[in-house]
Coordinates of C-alpha atoms in Angstrom, one line a residue:
Chain A
M14 CA 120.6 90.1 55.2
I15 CA 121.7 87.4 57.6
E16 CA 124.7 85.2 57.4
I17 CA 125.2 82.8 60.2
K18 CA 128.9 81.9 59.5
D19 CA 130.3 78.6 61.6
V20 CA 128.5 78.9 64.4
T21 CA 128.8 76.4 67.2
K22 CA 126.8 76.8 70.9
T23 CA 127.6 74.1 74.0
Y24 CA 126.3 74.6 77.1
S25 CA 128.1 74.6 80.5
P26 CA 131.2 74.7 78.9
G27 CA 134.5 73.2 80.5
T28 CA 132.7 71.1 83.0
D29 CA 131.4 67.2 82.4
V30 CA 128.5 67.4 80.9
A31 CA 129.5 69.8 78.3
F32 CA 126.7 69.7 75.0
Q33 CA 127.2 70.9 71.8
A34 CA 123.8 71.8 70.6
L35 CA 125.4 74.0 67.2
K36 CA 128.4 72.1 65.5
G37 CA 129.2 74.6 62.9
V38 CA 126.3 75.6 61.6
S39 CA 126.5 78.6 58.3
F40 CA 124.3 80.0 55.8
T41 CA 122.9 83.1 54.2
I42 CA 119.8 84.4 54.1
K43 CA 118.6 87.6 52.2
D44 CA 115.7 89.5 52.3
G45 CA 112.5 88.8 51.3
E46 CA 113.3 85.4 51.7
F47 CA 110.6 82.6 53.7
V48 CA 112.8 80.0 55.1
A49 CA 111.8 77.1 57.1
I50 CA 114.1 75.8 59.4
M51 CA 113.2 71.8 59.9
G52 CA 114.2 69.3 62.5
P53 CA 112.9 67.2 65.5
S54 CA 113.2 67.8 68.6
G55 CA 117.2 68.2 70.1
S56 CA 118.2 68.7 67.0
G57 CA 119.5 72.4 67.7
K58 CA 116.7 74.2 66.1
S59 CA 115.7 76.1 68.9
T60 CA 119.5 76.9 69.9
L61 CA 119.6 78.1 66.4
M62 CA 116.6 80.2 67.0
H63 CA 117.5 81.7 70.0
I64 CA 120.9 82.6 68.5
M65 CA 118.7 84.3 65.5
G66 CA 116.6 86.3 67.5
A67 CA 119.5 87.6 69.5
L68 CA 118.3 86.1 72.6
D69 CA 121.4 84.4 73.0
T70 CA 124.9 84.4 71.2
P71 CA 126.8 81.9 69.9
S72 CA 129.8 80.0 71.7
S73 CA 131.7 80.5 68.4
G74 CA 131.4 82.1 65.6
L75 CA 129.7 85.0 63.5
Y76 CA 126.1 85.7 63.4
I77 CA 125.8 89.2 61.0
L78 CA 122.2 91.0 60.8
D79 CA 121.3 93.7 59.2
G80 CA 125.6 94.6 58.3
K81 CA 126.0 94.2 62.0
D82 CA 127.8 91.9 64.1
V83 CA 125.4 90.6 66.8
S84 CA 127.4 87.9 67.9
T85 CA 129.4 88.9 70.5
L86 CA 127.2 91.7 72.5
S87 CA 126.0 92.5 75.8
D88 CA 122.7 91.6 77.2
D89 CA 121.8 95.1 77.1
E90 CA 123.2 95.7 73.5
L91 CA 121.6 92.5 72.4
A92 CA 117.6 93.8 73.2
E93 CA 118.4 97.5 71.5
I94 CA 119.0 94.0 68.8
R95 CA 115.7 92.9 69.9
K96 CA 114.0 96.2 70.0
D97 CA 114.6 97.5 66.3
K98 CA 115.1 94.3 64.4
I99 CA 113.6 91.2 65.8
G100 CA 110.0 90.3 65.5
F101 CA 109.1 86.9 67.8
V102 CA 106.1 84.7 67.5
F103 CA 106.1 82.0 70.1
Q104 CA 104.2 78.7 69.6
S105 CA 102.4 79.9 73.3
F106 CA 101.7 83.2 72.0
N107 CA 102.5 84.5 74.9
L108 CA 100.4 87.9 74.8
L109 CA 99.8 89.8 77.8
P110 CA 96.8 88.6 79.3
R111 CA 93.9 90.7 80.2
T112 CA 95.1 93.9 78.5
T113 CA 93.9 94.7 75.0
V114 CA 94.7 93.7 71.6
L115 CA 95.5 97.3 70.3
R116 CA 97.8 97.4 73.8
N117 CA 99.4 94.1 73.1
V118 CA 100.6 95.2 69.7
M119 CA 101.7 98.7 70.9
L120 CA 104.0 96.4 73.5
P121 CA 107.2 96.9 71.7
L122 CA 106.7 100.7 70.4
V123 CA 106.4 101.4 74.1
Y124 CA 110.0 100.1 75.0
A125 CA 111.3 102.1 71.8
G126 CA 109.7 104.7 73.2
I127 CA 107.2 105.9 70.4
D128 CA 104.7 108.6 71.3
E129 CA 101.5 107.4 72.0
R130 CA 99.9 108.6 68.5
S131 CA 101.8 107.1 66.0
R132 CA 102.1 104.2 68.5
E133 CA 98.3 103.5 68.1
D134 CA 98.7 104.4 64.4
R135 CA 101.7 101.8 63.3
A136 CA 100.1 98.8 65.8
K137 CA 96.7 99.5 63.6
K138 CA 98.9 99.2 60.9
A139 CA 100.2 95.4 62.1
L140 CA 96.9 94.3 62.6
T141 CA 95.6 94.8 59.5
A142 CA 98.8 93.4 57.9
A143 CA 98.3 90.3 60.0
G144 CA 94.5 90.3 58.5
M145 CA 92.9 91.4 61.8
N146 CA 88.8 93.1 62.0
E147 CA 88.9 96.2 63.3
T148 CA 86.1 95.1 65.5
H149 CA 88.4 93.4 66.9
F150 CA 91.1 96.0 68.4
G151 CA 89.2 96.8 71.9
H152 CA 89.0 93.0 72.5
R153 CA 91.1 91.5 75.5
S154 CA 93.1 88.8 74.6
N155 CA 91.7 85.7 76.3
E156 CA 88.7 86.8 74.8
L157 CA 90.1 85.7 71.3
S158 CA 89.8 82.4 69.1
G159 CA 93.4 80.7 69.0
G160 CA 93.9 81.8 65.6
Q161 CA 93.1 85.2 66.4
I162 CA 95.7 85.5 69.2
Q163 CA 98.0 84.0 66.9
R164 CA 97.5 86.9 64.7
V165 CA 97.7 89.9 66.9
A166 CA 101.0 88.2 68.2
I167 CA 102.6 88.2 64.3
A168 CA 101.3 92.2 64.4
R169 CA 103.0 92.3 67.5
A170 CA 106.1 90.7 65.9
L171 CA 105.4 93.3 62.4
V172 CA 104.8 96.3 64.8
N173 CA 108.4 97.7 65.0
D174 CA 109.4 96.8 61.2
P175 CA 111.9 94.2 61.9
T176 CA 114.6 93.1 59.6
L177 CA 113.7 89.6 60.8
I178 CA 110.6 88.1 61.7
L179 CA 111.1 84.8 63.9
A180 CA 108.2 82.8 64.2
D181 CA 108.8 79.8 66.7
E182 CA 106.4 76.3 65.9
P183 CA 103.3 79.4 65.3
T184 CA 101.1 76.3 64.8
G185 CA 101.9 74.0 67.3
N186 CA 99.2 75.1 69.3
L187 CA 96.7 75.6 66.7
D188 CA 94.7 73.3 65.0
T189 CA 95.0 72.3 61.2
R190 CA 92.9 75.0 60.1
T191 CA 93.5 77.8 62.1
G192 CA 97.4 76.7 61.7
E193 CA 96.6 77.6 58.2
I194 CA 94.8 81.1 58.5
V195 CA 98.5 81.6 60.2
L196 CA 100.3 80.2 57.4
G197 CA 98.8 82.2 55.1
T198 CA 99.4 85.2 56.6
F199 CA 103.3 84.6 56.7
Q200 CA 103.1 83.3 53.0
K201 CA 101.0 86.8 52.4
L202 CA 103.4 88.7 54.5
N203 CA 106.5 87.4 52.6
E204 CA 104.8 87.8 49.7
E205 CA 103.3 91.3 49.4
Q206 CA 105.4 93.3 51.8
G207 CA 108.7 91.4 51.0
R208 CA 108.9 90.8 54.8
T209 CA 112.2 88.1 55.6
V210 CA 110.8 85.1 57.9
V211 CA 112.0 82.4 59.6
L212 CA 109.9 79.6 60.4
I213 CA 111.0 77.2 63.1
T214 CA 109.2 73.6 62.8
H215 CA 109.7 70.0 63.2
E216 CA 105.9 69.1 60.7
Q217 CA 106.9 68.7 57.3
D218 CA 103.7 70.4 56.0
V219 CA 104.5 73.4 58.0
A220 CA 107.7 73.5 56.5
E221 CA 106.2 73.2 52.8
H222 CA 105.1 76.3 53.2
A223 CA 108.2 78.3 52.8
T224 CA 110.5 78.6 49.4
R225 CA 112.9 77.0 51.1
I226 CA 114.0 74.5 54.1
I227 CA 116.9 74.2 56.3
H228 CA 116.9 70.6 57.7
I229 CA 119.3 70.5 61.1
R230 CA 120.2 67.6 62.6
D231 CA 122.2 66.6 65.5
G232 CA 123.5 70.2 65.3
A233 CA 124.4 70.4 62.3
I234 CA 122.7 71.4 58.6
Q235 CA 121.8 68.2 56.7
S236 CA 120.1 69.4 53.9
D237 CA 119.4 73.5 52.4
S238 CA 117.0 73.7 49.4
T239 CA 115.0 75.8 47.9
S240 CA 111.4 74.4 47.5
H241 CA 109.9 74.4 43.6
T242 CA 106.6 73.0 45.0
K243 CA 105.6 75.6 47.7
R244 CA 103.1 74.9 49.2
K245 CA 100.0 77.9 49.3
A246 CA 98.3 78.6 52.3
R247 CA 94.5 77.6 51.8
T248 CA 92.6 80.4 52.6
D249 CA 89.5 78.9 51.2
I250 CA 88.8 76.5 54.4
Chain B
M27 CA 110.6 103.8 78.0
R28 CA 109.1 106.9 79.1
T29 CA 107.6 107.5 82.5
V30 CA 104.2 108.0 81.3
D31 CA 104.4 103.9 80.1
L32 CA 105.9 103.1 83.1
F33 CA 103.1 104.5 85.8
E34 CA 100.8 103.0 83.3
E35 CA 102.1 99.3 83.5
T36 CA 102.1 99.7 87.2
Y37 CA 98.5 100.6 87.4
T38 CA 97.7 97.4 85.0
A39 CA 99.5 95.4 87.1
L40 CA 98.2 97.0 90.8
T41 CA 94.5 96.6 89.7
A42 CA 95.0 92.8 88.0
N43 CA 94.5 91.5 90.9
K44 CA 92.6 94.6 93.4
V45 CA 92.2 92.4 96.3
R46 CA 95.9 91.0 96.7
T47 CA 97.1 94.2 96.3
G48 CA 94.8 96.2 99.2
L49 CA 95.5 93.3 101.4
T50 CA 99.4 94.2 100.6
M51 CA 98.9 97.3 101.2
L52 CA 97.1 97.1 104.8
G53 CA 100.1 95.8 106.2
I54 CA 101.8 99.3 105.2
I55 CA 98.7 101.3 106.3
I56 CA 98.3 100.0 109.2
G57 CA 102.1 100.4 110.1
I58 CA 102.1 104.2 109.0
A59 CA 98.9 104.7 110.8
S60 CA 100.0 103.5 114.0
V61 CA 103.3 105.1 113.8
I62 CA 101.2 108.4 112.9
A63 CA 98.4 107.8 115.8
M64 CA 101.1 106.6 118.4
T65 CA 103.5 109.5 117.6
A66 CA 100.2 112.1 118.0
I67 CA 99.5 110.4 121.5
G68 CA 103.1 110.5 122.8
A69 CA 102.8 114.5 122.0
G70 CA 99.2 114.7 123.1
A71 CA 100.5 113.2 126.5
Q72 CA 103.3 114.9 126.6
N73 CA 101.4 118.1 126.5
S74 CA 98.9 117.0 129.0
V75 CA 101.4 115.9 131.3
Q76 CA 103.2 119.6 131.1
A77 CA 99.9 121.6 130.8
S78 CA 98.8 119.5 134.3
I79 CA 102.6 120.7 135.7
Q80 CA 101.9 124.1 134.5
S81 CA 98.9 124.6 136.2
I82 CA 100.3 124.6 139.2
G83 CA 101.4 128.1 138.4
S84 CA 104.5 129.2 136.1
N85 CA 108.7 129.7 136.7
L86 CA 107.5 128.7 139.8
V87 CA 110.2 126.9 143.0
L88 CA 108.8 125.2 145.5
V89 CA 110.1 125.3 149.5
M90 CA 109.5 122.2 151.0
P91 CA 111.0 120.9 155.0
G92 CA 113.0 118.2 155.3
A93 CA 113.5 116.2 158.2
Q94 CA 116.8 117.8 160.3
K95 CA 120.5 116.0 160.1
G96 CA 122.3 116.4 163.1
P97 CA 124.3 114.5 164.9
G98 CA 122.6 111.7 167.1
Y99 CA 119.4 109.8 167.0
Q100 CA 115.8 111.7 166.4
V101 CA 112.4 109.9 165.7
S102 CA 111.8 111.2 162.4
A103 CA 108.4 111.7 161.7
G104 CA 108.7 111.4 157.6
R105 CA 109.8 114.3 155.9
G106 CA 106.3 116.1 155.4
S107 CA 105.6 117.0 158.9
A108 CA 109.1 118.3 159.2
R109 CA 108.8 121.2 161.2
T110 CA 111.3 122.9 159.7
L111 CA 110.0 125.8 157.1
T112 CA 108.0 128.8 158.6
R113 CA 106.3 132.0 158.2
E114 CA 109.4 133.8 158.8
D115 CA 111.5 132.0 156.0
A116 CA 108.6 133.1 153.9
T117 CA 108.7 136.5 154.8
A118 CA 112.8 136.6 154.9
L119 CA 112.4 135.2 151.2
A120 CA 110.3 137.9 149.7
S121 CA 112.2 140.7 151.4
G122 CA 115.7 139.3 150.6
V123 CA 115.3 137.1 147.3
S124 CA 115.6 140.1 144.2
T125 CA 114.6 137.2 141.5
A126 CA 111.3 135.8 143.9
Q127 CA 108.2 137.8 142.2
E128 CA 106.1 136.6 145.2
V129 CA 106.1 134.5 147.6
A130 CA 103.0 132.1 148.9
P131 CA 103.5 130.1 152.2
D132 CA 100.4 127.4 153.1
L133 CA 100.2 124.7 155.7
S134 CA 98.1 121.6 154.2
G135 CA 96.5 118.9 156.2
R136 CA 93.1 116.4 155.7
Y137 CA 90.7 117.4 157.6
Q138 CA 87.0 115.7 157.7
I139 CA 84.3 118.5 156.4
T140 CA 81.1 118.7 157.2
A141 CA 78.0 120.9 156.2
K142 CA 74.6 120.1 156.5
G143 CA 74.7 116.5 157.0
T144 CA 77.1 115.6 153.9
N145 CA 80.6 115.1 154.8
T146 CA 84.0 115.0 153.1
N147 CA 88.0 114.5 153.6
T148 CA 89.5 116.5 151.4
T149 CA 93.2 118.9 151.3
V150 CA 92.5 122.1 153.4
D151 CA 95.6 124.9 152.4
G152 CA 95.9 127.3 154.6
V153 CA 97.0 130.1 152.5
T154 CA 97.2 134.2 152.4
A155 CA 96.7 136.4 149.7
A156 CA 99.5 135.7 147.1
Y157 CA 98.3 132.1 146.8
P158 CA 95.8 132.5 143.5
D159 CA 98.9 134.5 141.5
V160 CA 101.7 132.1 142.3
R161 CA 99.6 128.9 142.6
N162 CA 97.2 130.2 138.9
V163 CA 94.2 129.6 141.3
Q164 CA 91.0 131.8 139.7
I165 CA 88.3 132.3 141.7
D166 CA 84.8 132.2 140.0
T167 CA 82.2 133.2 142.7
G168 CA 83.0 135.5 146.0
S169 CA 86.2 135.8 146.8
F170 CA 90.1 134.4 147.6
I171 CA 91.0 134.9 151.0
S172 CA 92.4 138.3 151.6
D173 CA 95.4 139.9 153.8
A174 CA 92.5 141.2 156.4
N175 CA 91.5 137.4 156.9
D176 CA 94.8 136.1 157.3
K177 CA 95.9 139.0 160.0
D178 CA 92.5 138.5 161.8
I179 CA 93.1 134.5 162.1
A180 CA 89.1 134.5 160.5
K181 CA 87.2 131.6 159.7
V182 CA 86.4 131.6 156.4
A183 CA 87.3 128.9 153.3
V184 CA 87.1 129.0 149.8
L185 CA 85.9 125.9 148.3
G186 CA 87.4 124.1 145.5
P187 CA 84.3 123.5 143.1
T188 CA 84.9 119.7 143.5
A189 CA 84.8 120.4 147.3
M190 CA 81.9 122.8 146.9
Q191 CA 79.8 119.9 144.9
D192 CA 80.8 116.5 147.8
L193 CA 79.3 119.2 150.1
F194 CA 77.0 120.8 148.8
G195 CA 75.4 118.4 146.1
T196 CA 76.9 117.8 142.2
D197 CA 74.3 120.7 140.6
A198 CA 75.1 123.4 143.9
D199 CA 75.1 126.6 143.0
P200 CA 78.5 128.8 143.6
T201 CA 76.6 131.8 144.6
Q202 CA 74.2 130.2 146.7
V203 CA 77.3 128.3 148.4
I204 CA 78.3 131.6 149.7
G205 CA 77.6 132.6 153.1
Q206 CA 77.2 129.1 154.2
N207 CA 78.6 127.6 156.5
I208 CA 81.0 124.7 157.0
R209 CA 82.7 122.7 159.7
I210 CA 86.1 121.7 160.0
K211 CA 88.0 119.6 162.4
G212 CA 84.5 120.9 164.4
Y213 CA 85.6 124.2 163.8
E214 CA 82.8 126.9 162.0
F215 CA 84.3 128.7 158.3
T216 CA 82.4 130.7 156.8
V217 CA 82.2 129.9 152.5
I218 CA 83.5 133.2 151.1
G219 CA 84.0 132.5 147.8
V220 CA 84.8 128.9 145.4
T221 CA 87.4 128.5 142.4
K222 CA 87.3 128.1 138.9
A223 CA 88.0 124.4 137.6
K224 CA 91.7 124.1 137.0
G225 CA 91.4 120.0 135.5
G226 CA 94.2 118.2 134.9
S227 CA 95.0 115.6 137.5
G228 CA 99.1 115.2 137.3
F229 CA 99.7 116.3 141.2
G230 CA 95.9 115.5 142.9
S231 CA 93.3 117.4 141.7
Q232 CA 94.1 120.9 141.7
D233 CA 90.1 121.1 142.6
D234 CA 89.5 119.0 145.6
M235 CA 90.6 121.9 148.1
V236 CA 89.3 123.8 150.8
F237 CA 91.4 127.6 151.3
I238 CA 91.4 129.1 154.8
P239 CA 93.6 131.9 155.9
L240 CA 97.6 130.4 157.0
S241 CA 97.2 132.0 160.2
T242 CA 93.6 129.9 160.8
A243 CA 95.7 127.0 159.8
E244 CA 98.2 128.2 162.6
R245 CA 96.0 128.2 164.9
Y246 CA 93.5 125.8 165.0
F247 CA 94.9 122.8 162.9
A248 CA 98.2 123.0 163.0
G249 CA 99.0 125.2 166.5
A250 CA 102.3 125.9 165.5
D251 CA 104.3 128.8 163.2
Y252 CA 104.8 126.2 160.7
V253 CA 103.9 126.0 156.7
T254 CA 104.3 123.0 154.6
T255 CA 105.7 124.2 151.0
I256 CA 106.8 127.8 150.1
S257 CA 105.7 128.6 146.4
I258 CA 107.6 131.3 144.7
Q259 CA 107.1 132.9 141.7
A260 CA 110.5 133.6 139.1
V261 CA 110.5 136.8 137.9
N262 CA 110.8 135.2 134.3
A263 CA 111.3 131.0 133.4
Q264 CA 115.3 132.1 132.8
S265 CA 116.0 133.3 136.7
M266 CA 114.8 130.7 137.5
T267 CA 118.0 128.6 138.4
Q268 CA 119.6 132.2 140.0
L269 CA 116.4 132.0 142.3
Q270 CA 116.1 128.2 143.5
N271 CA 120.1 129.2 143.7
D272 CA 119.3 132.2 146.1
V273 CA 116.5 130.4 147.9
T274 CA 118.9 127.8 148.8
D275 CA 121.4 130.2 150.4
L276 CA 119.3 132.9 152.4
L277 CA 117.6 129.5 153.9
L278 CA 120.8 128.1 154.6
Q279 CA 122.4 131.2 156.0
R280 CA 118.9 131.5 158.0
H281 CA 118.9 128.0 159.3
N282 CA 122.6 128.1 160.6
I283 CA 123.7 125.0 157.7
S284 CA 126.8 125.5 156.6
D285 CA 126.8 122.2 154.7
P286 CA 124.7 122.0 151.7
T287 CA 123.9 118.3 151.7
Q288 CA 122.9 118.5 155.6
A289 CA 119.7 121.2 154.5
D290 CA 116.6 120.5 156.3
F291 CA 114.6 121.5 153.4
T292 CA 114.1 120.9 149.4
V293 CA 113.9 123.0 147.0
L294 CA 112.0 121.7 143.5
N295 CA 112.3 124.0 139.9
Q296 CA 109.0 123.9 138.2
A297 CA 111.1 123.7 135.5
D298 CA 113.1 120.5 136.6
I299 CA 109.5 119.0 137.1
V300 CA 108.7 119.6 133.5
A301 CA 112.5 118.2 132.3
T302 CA 111.8 114.8 133.9
A303 CA 108.4 114.2 132.7
S304 CA 108.9 115.1 129.5
S305 CA 112.0 112.5 129.3
V306 CA 109.0 110.0 130.8
T307 CA 106.9 111.1 128.1
N308 CA 109.4 110.8 125.8
T309 CA 110.9 107.5 126.0
F310 CA 106.8 106.7 125.8
T311 CA 106.6 107.8 122.6
L312 CA 109.5 106.3 121.6
L313 CA 108.4 102.6 123.1
L314 CA 105.0 103.6 121.3
A315 CA 107.4 104.2 117.7
A316 CA 109.1 101.0 118.2
V317 CA 106.5 99.0 118.3
A318 CA 104.6 100.4 115.2
G319 CA 107.9 100.8 113.6
I320 CA 107.6 96.9 114.1
S321 CA 104.2 97.0 112.2
L322 CA 106.1 98.7 109.4
V323 CA 108.9 96.3 108.6
V324 CA 106.3 93.3 108.9
G325 CA 104.4 95.5 105.9
G326 CA 107.7 96.1 104.3
I327 CA 107.9 91.8 104.0
G328 CA 104.7 91.6 103.4
I329 CA 106.1 93.8 100.4
M330 CA 108.4 91.9 99.5
N331 CA 106.2 88.4 99.6
M332 CA 103.9 89.7 96.9
M333 CA 106.6 91.1 94.8
L334 CA 108.6 87.8 94.9
T335 CA 105.3 85.9 94.0
T336 CA 104.5 88.3 91.2
V337 CA 107.7 88.1 90.0
T338 CA 107.2 84.1 89.9
E339 CA 104.0 84.3 88.5
R340 CA 104.6 86.7 85.8
T341 CA 107.7 84.9 84.8
R342 CA 106.7 84.7 80.9
E343 CA 105.7 87.5 80.7
I344 CA 108.9 88.9 81.6
G345 CA 110.5 86.5 78.9
L346 CA 108.2 88.0 76.7
R347 CA 108.7 91.5 78.1
K348 CA 112.9 91.1 77.6
A349 CA 112.4 89.2 74.0
I350 CA 110.8 92.3 72.7
G351 CA 113.2 95.1 73.2
A352 CA 113.0 95.7 77.3
K353 CA 116.3 96.3 78.9
K354 CA 117.4 94.6 82.4
R355 CA 116.6 98.1 83.4
D356 CA 113.2 98.7 82.3
I357 CA 112.3 95.6 84.0
N358 CA 114.0 96.6 87.1
L359 CA 112.2 100.0 87.3
Q360 CA 109.0 98.3 86.3
F361 CA 108.7 96.0 89.2
L362 CA 110.8 98.7 91.6
V363 CA 108.1 101.5 91.0
E364 CA 105.3 99.1 91.4
A365 CA 106.1 98.5 94.5
I366 CA 107.2 101.7 95.5
V367 CA 103.7 103.1 94.5
L368 CA 102.2 100.4 96.7
T369 CA 104.0 101.6 99.6
F370 CA 103.3 105.5 98.8
I371 CA 99.8 104.8 98.1
G372 CA 99.3 102.4 101.4
G373 CA 101.2 105.0 103.1
A374 CA 99.1 108.2 102.4
V375 CA 96.2 105.7 103.3
G376 CA 98.0 105.2 106.6
V377 CA 98.4 108.8 107.1
G378 CA 94.6 109.3 106.6
I379 CA 93.9 106.6 108.8
G380 CA 96.2 107.5 111.6
W381 CA 95.2 110.7 112.2
L382 CA 91.8 109.9 112.1
I383 CA 92.5 108.4 114.9
A384 CA 94.2 110.7 116.9
F385 CA 91.4 113.1 115.5
G386 CA 89.0 110.8 116.9
L387 CA 90.6 110.6 120.3
S388 CA 91.0 114.5 120.5
S389 CA 87.3 114.8 120.0
L390 CA 86.0 111.8 122.3
G391 CA 88.6 113.7 125.3
I392 CA 90.2 111.0 125.8
L393 CA 93.4 112.5 124.8
Q394 CA 94.7 115.6 122.6
A395 CA 97.1 114.2 120.4
Q396 CA 98.9 116.2 118.0
V397 CA 99.6 115.3 114.7
S398 CA 102.7 116.8 113.7
M399 CA 104.0 117.5 110.3
S400 CA 108.1 115.7 111.0
S401 CA 105.6 112.6 111.7
V402 CA 104.1 113.0 108.4
L403 CA 107.1 113.5 106.6
L404 CA 108.6 110.5 108.2
A405 CA 106.2 108.0 107.9
F406 CA 106.6 109.0 103.7
G407 CA 109.8 109.0 103.8
V408 CA 110.2 105.7 105.2
S409 CA 107.2 104.2 103.5
A410 CA 109.3 105.2 100.0
A411 CA 112.4 103.7 101.9
I412 CA 110.4 100.0 102.5
G413 CA 109.6 100.0 98.7
I414 CA 112.7 100.8 97.4
V415 CA 114.7 98.5 100.2
F416 CA 111.6 95.8 100.0
G417 CA 111.1 96.0 95.9
Y418 CA 114.9 96.1 95.5
Y419 CA 115.3 92.1 95.6
P420 CA 112.6 91.3 93.9
A421 CA 112.8 93.9 90.9
R422 CA 116.2 92.6 90.4
R423 CA 115.4 89.3 90.4
A424 CA 112.7 89.5 87.4
S425 CA 115.3 91.9 85.6
E426 CA 118.1 89.2 85.8
L427 CA 115.9 86.7 84.5
N428 CA 117.4 85.2 81.2
P429 CA 114.4 85.5 78.7
I430 CA 114.9 81.8 77.0
E431 CA 114.2 80.7 80.2
A432 CA 111.6 82.9 81.0
L433 CA 109.6 82.4 77.9
R434 CA 109.8 78.6 78.7
Y435 CA 108.9 78.7 82.5
E436 CA 105.9 76.9 82.9

């Protein structure tokens, strides 16, 4: 369960150029939800993602993740939270270059101090869940296609069994077809494994793959609606 | 993060750009190798200087004549030619100083020597039978000057190997040379022996010499009863200072000089010579090591430069690592270990190369360079320290990166 309560974020507070990116945002995300956070650039959705991803703390307000208040933690405590509870998928993939698929997925477990054997087992399981074929496990990340790279990144987000998978414009660098495949992967994880997925995007048709869409504009929530016409990712193309 | 993983990360990072890693390491390799080689050369030089000083004999006190310092003006012909030491002084020292094991007076001069159409100009040393023991001279063929030779004022000569070669050709056989005649300043002498080569060059070659009886030298060449050096061997190394004092006292008394500063002779202690030479070579070694140390620091800066470049290059990777749960400490350690491993491997290779240089110099016969264990340990310690010092700043910079900004970094 994720609870955001009156969260504000001000950059460079106390200076002349102080900028309030979030002006009191509140919402709750239940376990197993697939939420899209939508908004144009400059709307504050990235700031919200950073706070939800425990990369940053809010200037005021509460952020409760899994019953734990994350809003006032230190850098190292935030790192702990990210390690245990958050899985990131980035627009620019951010896989380690010249490193095999398997090792890339195992990286979060390295920091979690898990031993080598179960690391590999868990990485393989996550890769299978993300729809990767076993023949690619030994490939280096620069030998894969864009869609495959993003699925490896999803597997990496999955591997530490997080409370929340946070995807920041995951289809932004992909063409429509591979983007559909990636979105289909998120839907599958959400429906079959009950994963909580938060998708940040500025594209309406991407957002429509989620069950709930939160619109943000100028640092405040504009609308929060459950999508009744959830768009099924086309896996056939 | 576990240690095994840390080293695996380091390995991956260092092998990712092998050329750069190699070049960066080169700085440390050159630094460490030169420290090792330079200190080895220094130690070798010190040993060789000491050995050549020891080759003139061991536990020696040398008495040289000095100009008489009396009232009024005198014509001085220089210290070397002063005639203030006599054979009687030597005899008195032998009987009057208990710490003296043996006393060997000698009278040396440079004269023209001829033999069967060849000629040379070398040191002719009038010596007594005690000389070989005191001055560490060994006879190769024939015999040395005996007491009987000295008593008889015999015109016999013992040749040093270099002098022999100069007179009888480089391939002359010492056994064939015995019994031949040579002419020193026109006087005919019979060769009765050839000494062994001593090598060393410190204070003039000990091999380019001709020995004749002291009495003969006095009679034919000096025309007077004086000596140029009295070499006294101490009973042991501990009694050297005592011996030096005893000798000084006795000679002052014999020469009727009450003020030691007015002494007409100089007493040299071999230990002093060794100490002086050692301090010279020590300074020399220090200079070499300092130069090598500078290259080590330059190498360290090279490491820092590379690590800073790496941190900048891998900013996004650092951001990702932080996003998936790496703590400051993890990132810090990763880059620090990378720098330390880099210097450590560089240090190990440097020690190897430094040792090879020392070994090469030794086996080529240029110098008996000696690699000391302490210099190896020092080099290792220094290279590890350089890794820590010069890796600290880049590692800290990496660990302090803000994950959000690092992920956005282009």
